Short mmCIF file of C-alpha atoms and ligand atoms in Angstrom, two decimals:
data_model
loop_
_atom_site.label_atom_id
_atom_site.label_comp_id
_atom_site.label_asym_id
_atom_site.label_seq_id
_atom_site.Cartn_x
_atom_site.Cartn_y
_atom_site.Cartn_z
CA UNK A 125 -47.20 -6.19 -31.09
CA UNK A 126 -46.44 -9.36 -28.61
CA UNK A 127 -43.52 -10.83 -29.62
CA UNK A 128 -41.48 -11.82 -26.71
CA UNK A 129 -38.88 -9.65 -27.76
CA UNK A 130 -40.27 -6.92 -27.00
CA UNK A 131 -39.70 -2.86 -28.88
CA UNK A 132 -41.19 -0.57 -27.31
CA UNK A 133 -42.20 1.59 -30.70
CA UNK A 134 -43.90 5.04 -31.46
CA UNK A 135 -45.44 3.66 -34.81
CA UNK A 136 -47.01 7.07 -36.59
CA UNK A 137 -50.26 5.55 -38.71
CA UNK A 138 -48.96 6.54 -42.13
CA UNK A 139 -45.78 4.71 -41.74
CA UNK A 140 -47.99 1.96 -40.66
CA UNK A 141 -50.03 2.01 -43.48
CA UNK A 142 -47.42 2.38 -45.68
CA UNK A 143 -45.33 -1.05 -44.10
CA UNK A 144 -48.39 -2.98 -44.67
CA UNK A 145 -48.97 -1.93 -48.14
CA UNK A 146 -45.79 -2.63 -49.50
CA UNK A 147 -45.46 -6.41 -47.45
CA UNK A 148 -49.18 -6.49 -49.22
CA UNK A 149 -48.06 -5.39 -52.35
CA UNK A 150 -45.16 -8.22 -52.61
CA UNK A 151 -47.31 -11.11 -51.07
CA UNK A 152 -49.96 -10.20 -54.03
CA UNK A 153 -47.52 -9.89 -56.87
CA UNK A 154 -45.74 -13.14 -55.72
CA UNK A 155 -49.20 -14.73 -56.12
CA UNK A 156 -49.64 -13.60 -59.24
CA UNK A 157 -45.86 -14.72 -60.60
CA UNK A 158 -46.96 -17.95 -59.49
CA UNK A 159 -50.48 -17.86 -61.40
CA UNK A 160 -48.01 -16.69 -64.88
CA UNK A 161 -45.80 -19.25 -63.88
CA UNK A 162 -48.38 -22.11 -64.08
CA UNK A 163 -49.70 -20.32 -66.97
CA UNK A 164 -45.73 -20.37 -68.75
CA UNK A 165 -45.91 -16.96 -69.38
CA UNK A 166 -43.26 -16.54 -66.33
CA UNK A 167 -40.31 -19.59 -67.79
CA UNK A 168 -37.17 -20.81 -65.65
CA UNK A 169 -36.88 -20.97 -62.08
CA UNK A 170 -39.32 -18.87 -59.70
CA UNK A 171 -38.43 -18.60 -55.92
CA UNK A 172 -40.91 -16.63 -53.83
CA UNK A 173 -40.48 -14.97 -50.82
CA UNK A 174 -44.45 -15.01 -49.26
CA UNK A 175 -44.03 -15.65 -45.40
CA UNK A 176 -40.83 -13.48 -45.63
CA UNK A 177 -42.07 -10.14 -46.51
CA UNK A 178 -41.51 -8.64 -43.09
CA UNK A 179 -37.68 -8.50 -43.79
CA UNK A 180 -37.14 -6.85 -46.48
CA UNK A 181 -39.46 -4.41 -45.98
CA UNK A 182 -38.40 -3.79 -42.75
CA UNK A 183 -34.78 -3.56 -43.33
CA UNK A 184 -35.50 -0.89 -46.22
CA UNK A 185 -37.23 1.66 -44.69
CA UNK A 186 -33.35 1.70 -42.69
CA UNK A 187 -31.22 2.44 -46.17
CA UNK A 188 -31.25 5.74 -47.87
CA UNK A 189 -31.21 5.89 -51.75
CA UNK A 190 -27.55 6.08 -51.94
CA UNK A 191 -26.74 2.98 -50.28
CA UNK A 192 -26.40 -0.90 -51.89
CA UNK A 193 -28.60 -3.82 -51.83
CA UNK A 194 -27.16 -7.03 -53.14
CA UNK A 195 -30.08 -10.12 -52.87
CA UNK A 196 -30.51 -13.75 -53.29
CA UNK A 197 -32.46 -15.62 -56.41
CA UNK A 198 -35.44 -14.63 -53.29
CA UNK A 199 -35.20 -11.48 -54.59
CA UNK A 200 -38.89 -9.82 -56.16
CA UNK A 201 -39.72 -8.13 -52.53
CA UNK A 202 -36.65 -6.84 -52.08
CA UNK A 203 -36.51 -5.46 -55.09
CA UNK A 204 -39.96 -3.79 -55.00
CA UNK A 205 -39.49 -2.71 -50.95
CA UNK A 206 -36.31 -0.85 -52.54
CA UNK A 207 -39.04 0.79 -55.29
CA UNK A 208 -38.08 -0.96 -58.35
CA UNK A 209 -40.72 -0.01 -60.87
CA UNK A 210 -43.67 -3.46 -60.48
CA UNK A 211 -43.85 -3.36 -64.74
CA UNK A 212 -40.09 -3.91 -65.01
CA UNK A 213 -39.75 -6.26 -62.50
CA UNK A 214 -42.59 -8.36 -64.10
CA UNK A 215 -41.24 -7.31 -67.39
CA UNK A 216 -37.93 -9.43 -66.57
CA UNK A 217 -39.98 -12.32 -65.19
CA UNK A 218 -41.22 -13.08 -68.75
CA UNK A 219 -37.84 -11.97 -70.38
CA UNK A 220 -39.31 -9.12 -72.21
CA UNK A 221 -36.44 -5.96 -73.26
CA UNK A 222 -38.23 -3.60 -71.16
CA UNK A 223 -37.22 -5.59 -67.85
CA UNK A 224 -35.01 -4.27 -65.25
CA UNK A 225 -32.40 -6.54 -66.58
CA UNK A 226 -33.38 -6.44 -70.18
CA UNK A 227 -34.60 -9.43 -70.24
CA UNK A 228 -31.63 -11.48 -69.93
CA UNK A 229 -31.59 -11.83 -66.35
CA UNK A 230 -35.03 -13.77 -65.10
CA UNK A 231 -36.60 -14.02 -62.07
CA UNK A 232 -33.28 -14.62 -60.12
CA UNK A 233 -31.52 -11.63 -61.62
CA UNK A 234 -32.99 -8.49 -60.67
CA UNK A 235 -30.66 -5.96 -61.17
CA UNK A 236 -31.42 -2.51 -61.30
CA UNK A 237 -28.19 0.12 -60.67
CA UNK A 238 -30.24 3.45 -60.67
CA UNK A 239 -31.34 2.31 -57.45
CA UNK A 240 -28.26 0.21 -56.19
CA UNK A 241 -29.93 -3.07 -56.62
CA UNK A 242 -26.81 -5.40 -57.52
CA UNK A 243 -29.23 -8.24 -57.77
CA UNK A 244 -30.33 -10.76 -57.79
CA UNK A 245 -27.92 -13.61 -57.61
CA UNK A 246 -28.18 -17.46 -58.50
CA UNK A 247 -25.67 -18.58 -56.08
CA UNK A 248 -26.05 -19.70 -52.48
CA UNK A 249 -23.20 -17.10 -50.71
CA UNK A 250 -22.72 -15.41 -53.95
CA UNK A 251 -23.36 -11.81 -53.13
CA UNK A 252 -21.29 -11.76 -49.97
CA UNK A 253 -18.34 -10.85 -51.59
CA UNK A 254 -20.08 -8.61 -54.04
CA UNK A 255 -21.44 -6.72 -51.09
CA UNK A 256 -18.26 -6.55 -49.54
CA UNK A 257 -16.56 -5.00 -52.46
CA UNK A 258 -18.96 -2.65 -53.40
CA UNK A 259 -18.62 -1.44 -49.17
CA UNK A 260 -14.65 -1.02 -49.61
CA UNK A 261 -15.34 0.64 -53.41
CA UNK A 262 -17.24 3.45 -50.75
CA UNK A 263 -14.57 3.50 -48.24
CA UNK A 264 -11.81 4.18 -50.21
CA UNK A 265 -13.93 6.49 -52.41
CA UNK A 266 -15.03 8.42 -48.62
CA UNK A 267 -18.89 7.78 -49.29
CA UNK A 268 -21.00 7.53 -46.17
CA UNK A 269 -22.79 4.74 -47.41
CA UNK A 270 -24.14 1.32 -46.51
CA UNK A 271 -24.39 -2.66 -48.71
CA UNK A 272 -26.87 -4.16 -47.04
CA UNK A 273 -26.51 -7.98 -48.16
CA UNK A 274 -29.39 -10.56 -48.04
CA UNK A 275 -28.79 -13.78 -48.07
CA UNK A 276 -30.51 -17.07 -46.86
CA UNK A 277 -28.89 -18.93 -43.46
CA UNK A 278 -27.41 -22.30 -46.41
CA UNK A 279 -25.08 -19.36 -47.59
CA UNK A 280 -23.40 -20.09 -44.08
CA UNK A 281 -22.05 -23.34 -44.96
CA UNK A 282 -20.34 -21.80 -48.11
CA UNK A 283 -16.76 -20.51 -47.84
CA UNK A 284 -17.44 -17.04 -49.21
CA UNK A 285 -20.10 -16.49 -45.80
CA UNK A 286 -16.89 -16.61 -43.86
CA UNK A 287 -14.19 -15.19 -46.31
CA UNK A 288 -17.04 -11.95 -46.94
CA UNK A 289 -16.98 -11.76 -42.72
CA UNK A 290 -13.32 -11.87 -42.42
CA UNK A 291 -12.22 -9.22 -45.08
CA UNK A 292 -15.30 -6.75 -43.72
CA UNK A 293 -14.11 -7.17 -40.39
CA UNK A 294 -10.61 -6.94 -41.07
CA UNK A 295 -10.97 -4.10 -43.00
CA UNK A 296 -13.78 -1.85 -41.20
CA UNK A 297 -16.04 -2.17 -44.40
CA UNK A 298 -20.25 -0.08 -44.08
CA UNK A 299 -21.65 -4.01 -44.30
CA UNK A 300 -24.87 -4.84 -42.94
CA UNK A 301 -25.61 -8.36 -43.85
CA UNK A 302 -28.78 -10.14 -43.04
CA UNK A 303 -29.22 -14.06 -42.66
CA UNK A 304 -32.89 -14.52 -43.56
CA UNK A 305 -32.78 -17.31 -41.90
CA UNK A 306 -36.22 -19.56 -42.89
CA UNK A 307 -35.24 -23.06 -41.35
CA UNK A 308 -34.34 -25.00 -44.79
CA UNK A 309 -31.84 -24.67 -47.52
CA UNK A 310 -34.03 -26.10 -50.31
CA UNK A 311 -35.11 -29.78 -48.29
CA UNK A 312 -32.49 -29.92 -46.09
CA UNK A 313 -33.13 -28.81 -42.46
CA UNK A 314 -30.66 -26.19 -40.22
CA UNK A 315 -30.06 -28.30 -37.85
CA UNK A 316 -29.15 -31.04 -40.18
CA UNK A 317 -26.20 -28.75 -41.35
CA UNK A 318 -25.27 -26.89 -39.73
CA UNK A 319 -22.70 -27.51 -36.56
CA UNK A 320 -23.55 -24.33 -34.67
CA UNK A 321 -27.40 -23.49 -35.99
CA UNK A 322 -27.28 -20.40 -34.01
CA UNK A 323 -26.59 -17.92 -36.81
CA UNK A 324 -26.02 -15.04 -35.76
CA UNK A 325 -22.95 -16.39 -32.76
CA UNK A 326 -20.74 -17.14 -36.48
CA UNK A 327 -20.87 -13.22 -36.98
CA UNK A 328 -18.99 -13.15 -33.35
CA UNK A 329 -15.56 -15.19 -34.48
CA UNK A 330 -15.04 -12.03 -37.44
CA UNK A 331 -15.77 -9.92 -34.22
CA UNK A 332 -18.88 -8.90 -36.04
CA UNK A 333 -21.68 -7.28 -33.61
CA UNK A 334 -24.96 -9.38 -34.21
CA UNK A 335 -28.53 -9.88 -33.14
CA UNK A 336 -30.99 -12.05 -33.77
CA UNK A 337 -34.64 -10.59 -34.58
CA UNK A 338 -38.37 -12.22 -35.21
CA UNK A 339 -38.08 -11.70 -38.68
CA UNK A 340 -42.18 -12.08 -38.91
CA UNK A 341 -42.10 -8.93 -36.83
CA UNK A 342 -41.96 -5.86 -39.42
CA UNK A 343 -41.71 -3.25 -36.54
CA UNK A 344 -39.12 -5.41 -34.71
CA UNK A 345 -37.05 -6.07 -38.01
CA UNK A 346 -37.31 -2.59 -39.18
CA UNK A 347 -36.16 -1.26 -35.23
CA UNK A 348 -33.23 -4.14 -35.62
CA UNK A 349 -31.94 -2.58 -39.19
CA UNK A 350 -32.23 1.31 -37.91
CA UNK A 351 -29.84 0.40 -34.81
CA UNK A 352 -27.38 -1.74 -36.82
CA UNK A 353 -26.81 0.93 -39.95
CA UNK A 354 -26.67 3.38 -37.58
CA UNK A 355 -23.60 1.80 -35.91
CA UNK A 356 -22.28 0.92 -39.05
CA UNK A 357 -22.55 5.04 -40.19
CA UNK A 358 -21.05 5.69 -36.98
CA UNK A 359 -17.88 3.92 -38.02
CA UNK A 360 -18.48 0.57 -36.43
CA UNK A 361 -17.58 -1.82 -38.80
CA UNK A 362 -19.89 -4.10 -40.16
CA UNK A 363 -23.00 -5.38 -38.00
CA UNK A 364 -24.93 -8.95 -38.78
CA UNK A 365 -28.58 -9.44 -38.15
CA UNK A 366 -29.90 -13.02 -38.24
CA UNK A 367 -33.95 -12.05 -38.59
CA UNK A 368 -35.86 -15.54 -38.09
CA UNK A 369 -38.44 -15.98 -40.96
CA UNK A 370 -40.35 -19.11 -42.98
CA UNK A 371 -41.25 -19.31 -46.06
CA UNK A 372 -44.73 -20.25 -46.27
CA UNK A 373 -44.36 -21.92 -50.39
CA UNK A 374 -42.24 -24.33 -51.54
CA UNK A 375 -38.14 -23.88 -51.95
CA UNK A 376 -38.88 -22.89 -55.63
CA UNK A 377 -41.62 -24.29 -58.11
CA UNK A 378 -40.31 -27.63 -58.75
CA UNK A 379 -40.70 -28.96 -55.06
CA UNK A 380 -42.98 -31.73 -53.70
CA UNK A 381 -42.19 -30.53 -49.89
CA UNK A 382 -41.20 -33.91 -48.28
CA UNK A 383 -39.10 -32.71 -45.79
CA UNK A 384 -41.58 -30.90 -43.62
CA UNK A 385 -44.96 -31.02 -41.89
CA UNK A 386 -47.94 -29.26 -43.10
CA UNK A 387 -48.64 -28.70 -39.87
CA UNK A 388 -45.68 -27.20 -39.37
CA UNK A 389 -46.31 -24.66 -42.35
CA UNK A 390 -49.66 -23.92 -40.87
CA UNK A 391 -48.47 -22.78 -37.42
CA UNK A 392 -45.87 -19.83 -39.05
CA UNK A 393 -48.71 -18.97 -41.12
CA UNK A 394 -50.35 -18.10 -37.93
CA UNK A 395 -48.04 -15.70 -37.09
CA UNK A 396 -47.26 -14.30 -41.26
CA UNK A 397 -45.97 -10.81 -41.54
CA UNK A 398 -48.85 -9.52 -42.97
CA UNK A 399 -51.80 -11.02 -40.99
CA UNK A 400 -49.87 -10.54 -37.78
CA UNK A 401 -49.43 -6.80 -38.29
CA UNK A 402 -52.16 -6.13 -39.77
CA UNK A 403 -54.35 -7.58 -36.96
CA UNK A 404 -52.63 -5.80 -34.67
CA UNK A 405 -52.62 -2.43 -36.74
CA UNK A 406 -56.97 -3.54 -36.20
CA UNK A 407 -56.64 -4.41 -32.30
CA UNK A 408 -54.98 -0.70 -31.19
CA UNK A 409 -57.30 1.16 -33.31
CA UNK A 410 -54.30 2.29 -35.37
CA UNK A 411 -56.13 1.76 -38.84
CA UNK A 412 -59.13 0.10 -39.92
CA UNK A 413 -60.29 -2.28 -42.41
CA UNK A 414 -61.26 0.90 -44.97
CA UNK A 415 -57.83 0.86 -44.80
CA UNK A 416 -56.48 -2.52 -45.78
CA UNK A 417 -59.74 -2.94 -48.20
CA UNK A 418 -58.26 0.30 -50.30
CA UNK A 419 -54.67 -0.72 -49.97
CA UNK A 420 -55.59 -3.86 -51.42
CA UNK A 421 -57.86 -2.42 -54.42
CA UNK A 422 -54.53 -0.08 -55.25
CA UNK A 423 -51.99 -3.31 -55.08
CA UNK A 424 -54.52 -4.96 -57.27
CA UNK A 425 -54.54 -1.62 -59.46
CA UNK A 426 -50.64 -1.97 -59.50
CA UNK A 427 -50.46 -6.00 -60.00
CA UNK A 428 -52.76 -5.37 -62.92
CA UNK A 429 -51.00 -2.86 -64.72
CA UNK A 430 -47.38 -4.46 -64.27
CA UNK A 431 -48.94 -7.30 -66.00
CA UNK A 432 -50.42 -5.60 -68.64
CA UNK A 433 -46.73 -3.32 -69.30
CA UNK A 434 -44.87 -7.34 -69.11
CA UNK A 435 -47.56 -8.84 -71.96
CA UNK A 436 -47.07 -5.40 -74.16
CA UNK A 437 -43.37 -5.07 -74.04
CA UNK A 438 -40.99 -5.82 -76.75
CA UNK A 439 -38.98 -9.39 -77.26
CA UNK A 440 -35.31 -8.45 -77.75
CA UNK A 441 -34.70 -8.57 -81.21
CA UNK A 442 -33.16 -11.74 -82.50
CA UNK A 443 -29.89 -9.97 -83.91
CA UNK A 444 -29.19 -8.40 -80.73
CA UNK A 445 -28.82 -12.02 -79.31
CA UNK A 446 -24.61 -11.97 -79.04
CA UNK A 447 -24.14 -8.04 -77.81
CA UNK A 448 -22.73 -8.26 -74.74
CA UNK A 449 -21.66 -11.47 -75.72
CA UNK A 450 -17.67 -11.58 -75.53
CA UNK A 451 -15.97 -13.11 -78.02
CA UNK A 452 -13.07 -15.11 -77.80
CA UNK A 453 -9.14 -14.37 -78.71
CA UNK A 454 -8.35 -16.27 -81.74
CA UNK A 455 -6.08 -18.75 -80.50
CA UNK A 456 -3.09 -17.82 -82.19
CA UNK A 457 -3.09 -14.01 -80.42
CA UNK A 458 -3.25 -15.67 -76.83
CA UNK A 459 0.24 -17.59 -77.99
CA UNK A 460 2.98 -16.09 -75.77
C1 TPP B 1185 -23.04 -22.48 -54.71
C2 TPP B 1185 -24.41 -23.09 -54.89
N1 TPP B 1185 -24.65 -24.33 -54.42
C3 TPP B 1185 -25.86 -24.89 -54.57
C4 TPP B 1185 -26.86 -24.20 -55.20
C5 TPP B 1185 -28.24 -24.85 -55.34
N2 TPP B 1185 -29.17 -24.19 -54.40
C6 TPP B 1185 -30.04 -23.27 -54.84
S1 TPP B 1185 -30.94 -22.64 -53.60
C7 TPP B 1185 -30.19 -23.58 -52.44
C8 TPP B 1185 -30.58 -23.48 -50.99
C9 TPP B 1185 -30.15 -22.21 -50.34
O1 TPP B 1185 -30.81 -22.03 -49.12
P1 TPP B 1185 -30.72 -20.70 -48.30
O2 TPP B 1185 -29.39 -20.06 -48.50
O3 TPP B 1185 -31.10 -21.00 -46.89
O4 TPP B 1185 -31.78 -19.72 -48.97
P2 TPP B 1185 -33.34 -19.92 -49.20
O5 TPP B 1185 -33.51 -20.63 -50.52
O6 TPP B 1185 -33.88 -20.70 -48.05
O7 TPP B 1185 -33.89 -18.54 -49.26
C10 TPP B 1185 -29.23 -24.40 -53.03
C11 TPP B 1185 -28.40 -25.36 -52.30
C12 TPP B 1185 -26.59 -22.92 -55.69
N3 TPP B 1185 -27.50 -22.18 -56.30
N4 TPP B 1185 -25.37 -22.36 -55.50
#
């Protein structure tokens, strides 16, 4: 695939196939949340990921099952790139008991441990020290394993970004983190924040190997995240991968879009994830449209019946509102 940063790939067809499907499968459920969104069946806040795809599902196919994913509020294609059952995930979107967080979490709290998904998290930088915990919980427990951290390129401004590079630095931790870095932090612009918008150089004052990647390149992003956890199995220390992405719908689904061109939206969707690689996939003969027509009919299959398992799954029941709720000390017990 032409990208100008060129990776010179042996891409076997069924792994093909099977990177399109699942960037096809989370462009088509997004599309869907957003239908139940303007339909209120989906309530709350409701960040999609379409024009991003590429990343996550290129940085999976990198992890094994054992290793840690901690997301953003962005978070439905990671979570189903990492296999997350579609009817739970959609099952949490409408707050139903049978969703992978019960219910209580929403669209921005994903959370699923039998597959090391720790989220899912509302705040910008959040899950940068999460992920860096969870890598020295391994460490000192002598697991070979990898947190991969996602997070968007506004979590560089925050103070955590650089406290969650110093302490994995300092102390060796399995960390890959990856900047998806899509241009904006809600309206406001990189270069309008940031002093140094070049990413991935911030990774290099922890003494943090990094490289920046066409994060609208599957192939490229998923060569990028098999060469940096293989360093990082191999003892190196953490690794940073700043993969450069857009996302093609607004910051979240209260957003008029002022602060950029339509144009400007119009020439990344030129180059998307999905009709990039699947064109290509066309071109060298490596699949056909058979292909894409019956991956689409068994996403649709998929879409349709995590819907139908999110409209016929329980509400939590109204006296199970305050478990997990902690109660207070009365006040006279927290007297010295
Ligand atoms: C600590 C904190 N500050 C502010 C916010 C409000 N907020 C939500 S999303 C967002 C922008 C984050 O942009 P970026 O990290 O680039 O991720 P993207 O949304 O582009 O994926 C902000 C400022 C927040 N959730 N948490």
């Amino acid at each position: 695939m032409a990208t100008g940063n060129e990776t010179k790939v042996h891409l076997a067809r069924e792994h093909a196939l099977e990177l399109l499907q699942q960037m096809i499968l989370i462009r088509r459920f997004e599309e869907k949340c957003a239908e139940l969104y303007s339909a209120e069946k989906i309530r709350g806040f409701l960040h999609l990921y379409i024009g991003e795809e590429a990343n996550a599902v290129g940085v999976m196919q990198a992890l094994g099952p054992d290793d840690a994913i901690v997301a953003t509020y962005r978070e439905h294609g990671h979570a189903l790139a990492r296999g997350l059952p579609a009817g739970e995930i959609m099952a949490e979107m409408f707050g139903k008991a049978s969703g992978s967080s019960r219910g209580r979490g929403g669209s921005m709290h994903i959370f699923d441990a039998r597959h090391r998904f720790y989220g899912g998290n509302a705040i910008v930088g959040g899950g940068l020290p999460l992920a860096v915990g969870l890598a020295l919980a391994d460490k000192m427990q002598g697991n070979n394993r990898v947190t991969c951290c996602f997070f968007g390129e506004g979590a560089a401004a925050e103070g955590e970004f650089h406290e969650a590079l110093n302490l994995a630095s300092l102390w060796d931790l399995p960390v890959l983190f990856i900047c998806e870095n899509n241009g904006y932090a809600m309206g406001t612009a990189l270069e309008r924040s940031e002093s140094n918008p070049d990413i991935s150089q911030h990774a290099a004052a922890y003494s943090i190997a990094s490289e920046a990647v066409d994060g609208m390149n599957v192939v490229e992003v998923e060569a990028a995240a098999r060469r940096a956890v293989d360093a990082i199995r191999a003892g190196k220390g953490p690794w940073f991968l700043e993969n450069k992405t857009y996302r093609f719908r607004a910051h979240s689904m209260f957003d008029a879009e002022l602060y950029r061109d339509k144009a400007e939206v119009e020439k990344w969707k030129k180059i998307g994830p999905v009709i990039r690689f699947s064109e290509w996939l066309l071109e060298t003969g490596m699949i056909h449209q058979t292909d894409i027509d019956s991956i689409e009919r068994e996403v649709a299959q998929t879409i349709d019946d995590a819907v139908a398992f999110a409209e016929q799954a329980p509400w939590e029941p109204v006296e199970d509102l305050t478990r997990d709720v902690m109660t207070p000390p009365a006040r006279e017990e927290v007297r010295p």
